[in-house]
Coordinates of C-alpha atoms and ligand atoms in Angstrom, one line a residue:
M266 CA 0.0 0.0 0.0
T267 CA 1.3 3.5 -0.8
T268 CA 1.2 6.3 1.7
F269 CA 1.4 10.0 1.2
S270 CA 2.3 12.6 3.8
V271 CA 1.3 16.3 3.7
T272 CA 2.4 18.8 6.2
G273 CA 0.5 22.1 6.5
G274 CA 1.8 25.6 6.8
R275 CA 3.1 26.2 3.3
P276 CA 1.1 28.5 1.0
L277 CA 0.2 27.4 -2.5
R278 CA 1.4 29.9 -5.1
G279 CA 1.5 29.6 -8.9
R280 CA -0.1 28.6 -12.1
I281 CA -0.8 25.1 -13.3
T282 CA -2.9 23.1 -15.8
V283 CA -4.6 20.0 -14.7
P284 CA -5.1 16.7 -16.6
G285 CA -7.5 16.4 -19.5
D286 CA -11.1 16.1 -18.4
K287 CA -11.9 12.5 -17.5
S288 CA -15.5 12.6 -18.6
I289 CA -14.6 14.2 -22.0
S290 CA -11.7 11.7 -22.4
H291 CA -13.9 8.6 -22.0
R292 CA -16.4 10.0 -24.5
A293 CA -13.7 11.1 -27.0
L294 CA -12.4 7.5 -27.1
I295 CA -15.8 6.0 -27.5
L296 CA -17.0 8.5 -30.2
A297 CA -13.7 8.2 -32.1
A298 CA -14.1 4.4 -32.1
L299 CA -17.6 4.9 -33.6
A300 CA -16.8 7.7 -36.1
E301 CA -16.1 6.6 -39.7
G302 CA -12.4 7.6 -40.2
T303 CA -9.6 9.0 -38.2
S304 CA -10.2 11.4 -35.3
I305 CA -7.4 13.4 -33.6
V306 CA -7.6 13.7 -29.8
R307 CA -4.9 15.5 -27.8
G308 CA -4.6 15.9 -24.1
L309 CA -6.6 12.8 -22.9
S310 CA -6.6 12.3 -19.1
D311 CA -3.6 10.3 -18.2
G312 CA -5.3 8.4 -15.4
D313 CA -5.9 4.6 -15.2
D314 CA -9.7 5.0 -15.7
V315 CA -9.3 6.5 -19.2
A316 CA -6.5 4.0 -20.0
R317 CA -9.1 1.2 -19.4
T318 CA -11.6 2.8 -21.9
R319 CA -8.8 3.1 -24.4
A320 CA -7.9 -0.6 -24.0
A321 CA -11.6 -1.5 -24.3
V322 CA -12.1 0.3 -27.6
E323 CA -8.8 -1.2 -28.9
A324 CA -10.1 -4.6 -28.0
M325 CA -13.1 -3.8 -30.1
G326 CA -11.0 -2.8 -33.2
A327 CA -10.3 0.9 -32.9
T328 CA -6.6 1.6 -33.6
F329 CA -4.3 4.2 -32.2
D330 CA -1.3 6.0 -33.7
G331 CA -0.2 8.8 -31.4
D332 CA -3.1 11.2 -31.2
K333 CA -4.8 9.6 -34.2
I334 CA -7.7 7.2 -33.6
A335 CA -9.1 5.2 -36.5
G336 CA -12.6 4.0 -36.0
G337 CA -15.9 3.1 -37.7
R338 CA -18.7 0.6 -37.3
S339 CA -17.3 -1.8 -39.9
R340 CA -14.0 -2.0 -38.0
L341 CA -15.5 -2.8 -34.7
H342 CA -15.9 -6.4 -33.5
E343 CA -16.7 -8.5 -30.5
P344 CA -13.9 -8.1 -27.9
G345 CA -11.9 -11.3 -27.5
D346 CA -11.9 -11.2 -23.7
V347 CA -13.6 -9.8 -20.7
L348 CA -13.1 -6.0 -20.5
D349 CA -11.6 -5.0 -17.2
M350 CA -12.7 -1.4 -16.5
G351 CA -10.7 -1.1 -13.3
N352 CA -12.2 1.5 -11.0
S353 CA -14.2 3.3 -13.7
G354 CA -17.9 3.8 -13.3
T355 CA -18.0 6.0 -16.4
G356 CA -16.1 3.5 -18.4
I357 CA -18.3 0.5 -17.5
R358 CA -21.6 2.3 -17.9
L359 CA -20.8 4.1 -21.2
L360 CA -19.4 0.9 -22.7
A361 CA -22.5 -1.0 -21.7
G362 CA -24.5 1.6 -23.8
L363 CA -22.1 1.4 -26.7
C364 CA -22.0 -2.4 -26.8
A365 CA -25.8 -2.7 -26.5
G366 CA -25.9 -1.5 -30.1
F367 CA -23.7 -4.3 -31.5
P368 CA -24.7 -8.0 -32.1
W369 CA -22.0 -9.4 -29.8
L370 CA -21.4 -10.5 -26.3
T371 CA -19.4 -8.0 -24.2
V372 CA -18.5 -8.9 -20.6
L373 CA -17.6 -5.9 -18.5
T374 CA -16.0 -6.1 -15.0
G375 CA -13.7 -4.1 -12.8
D376 CA -12.1 -3.9 -9.4
A377 CA -13.8 -4.6 -6.0
S378 CA -15.3 -1.1 -5.9
I379 CA -16.9 -1.4 -9.4
R380 CA -18.3 -4.8 -8.5
R381 CA -20.3 -3.2 -5.7
R382 CA -21.7 -0.3 -7.8
P383 CA -25.3 -0.4 -9.1
M384 CA -25.6 -1.2 -12.8
S385 CA -29.5 -1.6 -12.9
R386 CA -29.6 2.1 -13.8
V387 CA -28.1 1.3 -17.2
A388 CA -29.2 -2.3 -17.5
E389 CA -32.9 -1.4 -17.3
P390 CA -33.2 1.1 -20.1
L391 CA -30.9 -1.0 -22.3
R392 CA -33.1 -4.0 -21.8
V393 CA -36.2 -1.9 -22.7
M394 CA -34.3 -0.9 -25.9
G395 CA -33.8 -4.6 -26.8
A396 CA -30.4 -5.6 -25.4
K397 CA -29.9 -8.6 -23.1
V398 CA -28.1 -7.5 -20.0
D399 CA -27.2 -9.8 -17.1
G400 CA -24.9 -9.6 -14.2
R401 CA -24.4 -10.8 -10.6
D402 CA -27.2 -10.2 -8.1
E403 CA -29.9 -10.7 -10.6
G404 CA -28.4 -8.4 -13.2
R405 CA -27.6 -5.6 -10.8
L406 CA -23.8 -5.9 -10.2
P407 CA -20.8 -6.5 -12.4
P408 CA -19.5 -8.5 -14.1
L409 CA -22.1 -7.5 -16.6
A410 CA -22.8 -9.5 -19.7
V411 CA -24.3 -7.4 -22.5
R412 CA -25.6 -9.2 -25.6
G413 CA -26.5 -6.4 -28.0
G414 CA -28.5 -6.4 -31.2
S415 CA -31.3 -4.6 -32.9
L416 CA -32.4 -1.9 -30.6
Q417 CA -35.5 0.3 -30.6
G418 CA -35.3 4.0 -29.6
I419 CA -36.7 4.8 -26.1
D420 CA -38.4 7.8 -24.4
Y421 CA -36.7 7.6 -21.0
D422 CA -37.2 9.5 -17.8
L423 CA -34.0 9.2 -15.8
P424 CA -34.8 8.0 -12.4
V425 CA -31.5 9.3 -11.0
P426 CA -29.8 12.5 -12.2
S427 CA -26.9 10.7 -13.8
A428 CA -24.9 11.8 -16.9
Q429 CA -23.5 8.2 -17.1
V430 CA -27.0 6.8 -17.6
K431 CA -28.0 9.5 -20.0
S432 CA -24.9 8.8 -22.0
A433 CA -25.3 5.1 -22.0
V434 CA -28.9 5.4 -23.4
L435 CA -27.8 8.0 -26.0
L436 CA -24.9 5.8 -27.1
A437 CA -27.3 2.9 -27.5
G438 CA -29.7 5.2 -29.3
L439 CA -27.1 5.8 -32.0
S440 CA -27.6 2.2 -33.1
A441 CA -31.4 2.0 -32.5
A442 CA -34.3 2.3 -34.8
G443 CA -36.2 5.5 -34.4
E444 CA -35.7 8.4 -32.0
T445 CA -34.3 8.2 -28.5
V446 CA -35.3 10.8 -25.9
V447 CA -33.7 11.1 -22.4
R448 CA -35.5 13.3 -19.9
Q449 CA -33.5 14.5 -16.9
P450 CA -34.8 15.7 -13.5
V451 CA -32.0 18.3 -13.4
V452 CA -29.3 19.2 -15.9
T453 CA -26.3 16.8 -15.7
R454 CA -23.0 17.2 -17.5
A455 CA -23.6 17.6 -21.2
H456 CA -20.4 16.3 -22.7
T457 CA -22.1 13.4 -24.6
E458 CA -24.6 15.6 -26.4
E459 CA -22.0 18.4 -27.0
M460 CA -19.5 15.9 -28.5
L461 CA -22.2 14.0 -30.5
R462 CA -23.1 17.4 -32.1
A463 CA -19.5 18.0 -33.0
C464 CA -19.5 14.6 -34.8
G465 CA -22.5 15.7 -36.9
A466 CA -25.1 13.6 -35.0
D467 CA -28.7 14.6 -35.2
V468 CA -29.1 15.5 -31.5
E469 CA -31.0 18.4 -29.9
T470 CA -31.3 19.6 -26.3
S471 CA -34.4 21.4 -25.1
D472 CA -34.0 25.1 -24.1
D473 CA -34.1 24.2 -20.4
G474 CA -31.3 21.7 -20.9
L475 CA -33.3 18.8 -19.5
D476 CA -34.4 16.8 -22.5
V477 CA -32.1 15.3 -25.1
R478 CA -33.4 14.0 -28.4
L479 CA -31.3 11.9 -30.7
R480 CA -32.0 10.4 -34.1
P481 CA -29.6 7.6 -35.2
S482 CA -27.0 9.1 -37.4
P483 CA -23.5 8.2 -38.6
L484 CA -20.7 10.0 -36.8
E485 CA -18.0 12.0 -38.5
P486 CA -14.4 12.0 -37.2
F487 CA -13.4 15.0 -35.2
E488 CA -10.4 16.8 -33.8
L489 CA -10.3 17.7 -30.1
D490 CA -8.0 19.2 -27.5
V491 CA -9.3 17.9 -24.3
P492 CA -9.7 20.8 -21.8
G493 CA -8.5 20.5 -18.2
D494 CA -10.7 18.7 -15.7
P495 CA -12.7 21.1 -13.4
S496 CA -13.1 18.3 -10.9
Q497 CA -9.3 18.1 -10.5
A498 CA -9.0 21.9 -10.5
A499 CA -11.4 22.0 -7.6
F500 CA -8.8 20.5 -5.2
W501 CA -6.3 23.3 -6.0
I502 CA -9.0 26.0 -5.9
V503 CA -10.2 24.8 -2.5
A504 CA -6.6 24.6 -1.2
G505 CA -6.0 28.1 -2.6
C506 CA -9.0 29.4 -0.6
I507 CA -8.2 27.7 2.7
V508 CA -4.4 27.7 3.0
P509 CA -3.1 31.1 4.4
G510 CA -1.1 33.1 1.9
S511 CA -2.1 31.2 -1.2
E512 CA -2.9 32.3 -4.7
V513 CA -3.5 29.6 -7.3
I514 CA -4.3 29.9 -11.0
V515 CA -5.5 26.9 -13.0
D516 CA -5.5 27.4 -16.8
D517 CA -7.4 25.7 -19.5
V518 CA -10.3 24.3 -17.5
Y519 CA -13.5 23.1 -19.1
I520 CA -16.3 25.5 -18.1
G521 CA -19.7 24.2 -19.1
P522 CA -23.1 22.9 -17.9
A523 CA -23.1 21.0 -14.6
R524 CA -19.4 21.2 -14.0
T525 CA -18.7 24.5 -12.2
G526 CA -21.3 24.4 -9.4
F527 CA -18.4 24.2 -6.9
L528 CA -17.4 27.7 -7.9
D529 CA -20.9 29.0 -7.2
V530 CA -20.8 27.3 -3.8
L531 CA -17.3 28.7 -2.9
R532 CA -18.4 32.2 -3.9
R533 CA -21.5 31.9 -1.7
M534 CA -19.1 30.9 1.1
G535 CA -17.3 34.2 0.6
A536 CA -14.3 32.7 -1.3
D537 CA -12.1 34.9 -3.5
V538 CA -12.5 32.7 -6.6
E539 CA -12.8 34.2 -10.0
L540 CA -12.9 33.3 -13.7
V541 CA -10.1 35.5 -15.0
G542 CA -10.2 34.3 -18.6
A543 CA -12.6 32.1 -20.6
R544 CA -11.0 29.0 -19.1
T545 CA -8.8 30.3 -16.2
I546 CA -9.8 30.1 -12.6
R547 CA -8.0 32.0 -9.8
A548 CA -8.4 31.4 -6.1
R549 CA -6.9 33.4 -3.3
Y550 CA -6.7 32.7 0.4
S551 CA -10.1 33.7 1.9
P552 CA -9.9 34.0 5.7
D553 CA -13.6 34.7 6.2
L554 CA -15.4 31.7 4.7
E555 CA -18.9 31.1 5.9
G556 CA -20.8 27.8 5.7
T557 CA -23.6 27.5 3.2
G558 CA -26.5 25.1 2.3
V559 CA -26.1 23.2 -1.0
R560 CA -29.5 22.4 -2.3
A561 CA -30.6 19.0 -3.7
E562 CA -31.0 20.4 -7.2
E563 CA -27.4 21.7 -7.1
I564 CA -25.8 18.3 -6.3
A565 CA -25.6 16.9 -9.9
G566 CA -23.6 20.0 -10.9
L567 CA -20.9 19.4 -8.2
V568 CA -21.3 15.8 -7.3
D569 CA -17.6 15.0 -7.6
E570 CA -16.5 18.1 -5.8
I571 CA -18.3 17.4 -2.5
P572 CA -15.2 15.8 -0.8
A573 CA -13.2 19.0 -1.5
L574 CA -16.1 21.3 -0.6
A575 CA -16.6 19.4 2.6
V576 CA -13.0 20.3 3.6
A577 CA -13.7 24.0 2.8
G578 CA -16.8 23.6 5.0
A579 CA -14.7 22.3 7.9
V580 CA -12.7 25.5 8.1
A581 CA -15.6 28.0 7.3
A582 CA -17.7 29.6 10.0
G583 CA -20.9 27.8 10.9
Y584 CA -22.3 24.7 9.1
T585 CA -22.1 23.6 5.5
G586 CA -24.9 21.2 4.5
F587 CA -25.3 19.1 1.4
A588 CA -28.9 18.0 0.8
D589 CA -29.8 14.7 -0.9
V590 CA -26.5 13.0 -1.0
A591 CA -27.8 9.5 -1.8
E592 CA -25.7 9.4 -5.0
L593 CA -22.6 9.9 -2.8
R594 CA -23.2 6.5 -1.3
V595 CA -22.6 4.7 -4.6
K596 CA -19.5 6.4 -5.8
E597 CA -15.9 4.9 -5.7
S598 CA -16.5 4.6 -2.0
D599 CA -19.5 5.4 0.1
R600 CA -18.5 9.1 0.3
V601 CA -21.0 10.0 3.0
D602 CA -19.1 7.6 5.3
T603 CA -15.6 8.3 4.0
I604 CA -16.0 12.1 4.2
I605 CA -17.2 11.8 7.8
E606 CA -14.4 9.4 8.7
G607 CA -11.7 11.5 6.8
L608 CA -12.7 14.8 8.4
A609 CA -12.8 13.2 11.9
A610 CA -9.3 11.9 11.3
V611 CA -7.9 15.4 10.7
G612 CA -9.8 17.0 13.5
A613 CA -13.2 18.1 12.0
T614 CA -16.7 16.9 12.5
A615 CA -19.4 16.0 10.0
R616 CA -22.6 14.0 10.4
Y617 CA -25.4 12.5 8.2
D618 CA -29.1 12.6 8.9
D619 CA -32.4 12.5 6.9
E620 CA -31.6 16.0 5.6
G621 CA -28.2 15.3 4.2
L622 CA -24.6 15.7 5.1
H623 CA -23.6 18.4 7.6
V624 CA -20.1 19.6 8.1
R625 CA -19.4 21.6 11.3
G626 CA -17.1 24.6 10.5
G627 CA -14.8 26.7 12.4
E628 CA -12.3 23.9 13.0
T629 CA -8.6 24.3 13.3
L630 CA -7.5 21.1 11.4
R631 CA -4.7 19.3 13.2
G632 CA -4.0 16.6 10.6
G633 CA -3.9 12.8 11.3
N634 CA -4.0 9.4 9.7
V635 CA -6.6 8.7 7.1
H636 CA -7.4 6.0 4.6
S637 CA -8.5 6.7 1.0
H638 CA -10.8 3.7 1.0
W639 CA -9.3 3.3 -2.5
D640 CA -11.2 6.4 -3.6
H641 CA -9.1 9.0 -5.5
R642 CA -11.3 11.9 -4.6
I643 CA -11.2 11.1 -0.9
A644 CA -7.4 10.8 -1.0
M645 CA -7.0 14.2 -2.8
A646 CA -9.5 15.9 -0.6
M647 CA -7.6 14.7 2.5
A648 CA -4.4 16.0 1.0
V649 CA -6.1 19.4 0.7
A650 CA -7.2 19.1 4.4
G651 CA -3.6 18.2 5.2
L652 CA -2.3 21.4 3.5
A653 CA -4.6 23.5 5.7
A654 CA -3.7 21.5 8.9
A655 CA -1.3 22.5 11.7
G656 CA 0.4 19.1 11.8
T657 CA 1.1 16.2 9.4
T658 CA -1.6 14.2 7.5
V659 CA -0.7 10.7 6.4
I660 CA -3.0 9.2 3.7
D661 CA -3.0 5.4 3.3
G662 CA -4.2 3.9 0.0
W663 CA -2.7 6.9 -1.9
E664 CA -2.3 4.8 -5.1
A665 CA -6.1 5.4 -5.8
V666 CA -5.1 8.9 -7.0
A667 CA -3.6 7.3 -10.2
T668 CA -7.1 6.5 -11.4
S669 CA -7.6 10.1 -12.4
Y670 CA -4.6 12.3 -11.4
P671 CA -1.2 10.6 -11.5
G672 CA 0.6 14.0 -11.6
F673 CA -1.1 15.3 -8.4
E674 CA 2.1 15.2 -6.3
G675 CA 4.1 16.9 -9.1
D676 CA 1.5 19.7 -9.3
L677 CA 1.6 20.1 -5.5
E678 CA 5.4 20.6 -5.7
V679 CA 4.9 23.2 -8.4
L680 CA 2.4 25.1 -6.2
C681 CA 4.2 24.7 -2.9
G682 CA 7.7 25.2 -4.2
S683 CA 7.3 28.4 -6.2
Ligands
S3P224 C1 -19.7 11.2 -14.9 C2 -20.9 11.4 -14.2 C3 -21.0 11.4 -12.8 C4 -19.7 11.7 -12.1 C5 -18.6 10.8 -12.6 C6 -18.4 11.1 -14.1 C7 -19.7 11.2 -16.3 O1 -21.6 10.2 -12.3 O2 -19.8 11.4 -10.7 O3 -17.4 11.0 -12.0 O4 -18.6 11.2 -16.9 O5 -20.8 11.0 -16.9 P1 -23.2 9.9 -12.3 O6 -23.6 9.8 -13.7 O7 -23.3 8.6 -11.6 O8 -23.8 11.0 -11.6

């Protein structure tokens, strides 16, 4: 097991870029595999999750030459082996949608965390569209076996606000007869529809952003520079706000629907965070943070940033609450439990009740020993807590960070060394 130690007391100062957006990277690989011809994709996320999706589309016949990806329906074929998606929920769910449209058997599995995560949310609509999807626990858990084939379009009300489910249904819809409509309870990240549009697909989003309508259409190859991942930027932005003397600038970050809710929440807390260019975020130390209530309908737009925001809540005055955190329970770890445990280990207090997750603010973090529970975002949020703590924080299970941000330590050195 790998351990990482952080000692507080050093300001973060400087300018960095973060890895290519993970959500966009998965989709770029899948859409390039489907598009007829050669796409060019630069700046993919260098984490293990995205490497798994790359290996999966290669196993189905897409070929890679540097930044060039050659794809097309006639190239793709049944994978010769089980696809091991590692820790990646986005990878397994989006690939289930992609594979549902092809007349093959695809078996998708992953690590112990993935094998605990709910797959009914994708299996059910894919079955309605005509795919056979089975798995452990009566089809609810991976390994998942998807036997695809001739699909019918669907008009689907998402039961959970999940961009992964929306995307799986849209990817299946590309191969279905007739129109596919996905209706969302709140707006979730819109990368799939944005990127499908860039490939010339016949896809429309309603004015309120909630309903996405797709008619099956061939995809054209595309060229893309993957922008930086706002969910990774969030760790540095929160650190910039809570570590005395800091000023952090993160360049080239994706700014778009359902990805920047964390900035709104930080501003509401009184943080000195600003968009100082179309894709540049600046954060400065903000000594007078105050807790805030994050409403249920805001959660989808900052779901991956809650571990980092909870750390900001711990040092702000008063309470910071997150309503309706049910989805946190089914992430890479049960993040309600792992946030509460992690904060307790560094000297802060959070609790969960029927109304959500509540973080008690005004704490002087002392640091301590924490475990990532093999969850990259818990590990990085605890590193941020460690930077703001008086003592040393030791994070066990640090290797989880490699799923999304292998260069985290290097970027920390850049910010703390300059
Ligand atoms: C993602 C959607 C979100 C997010 C995940 C990435 C995506 O999951 O938590 O990290 O790329 O579509 P849900 O769809 O389960 O909310």
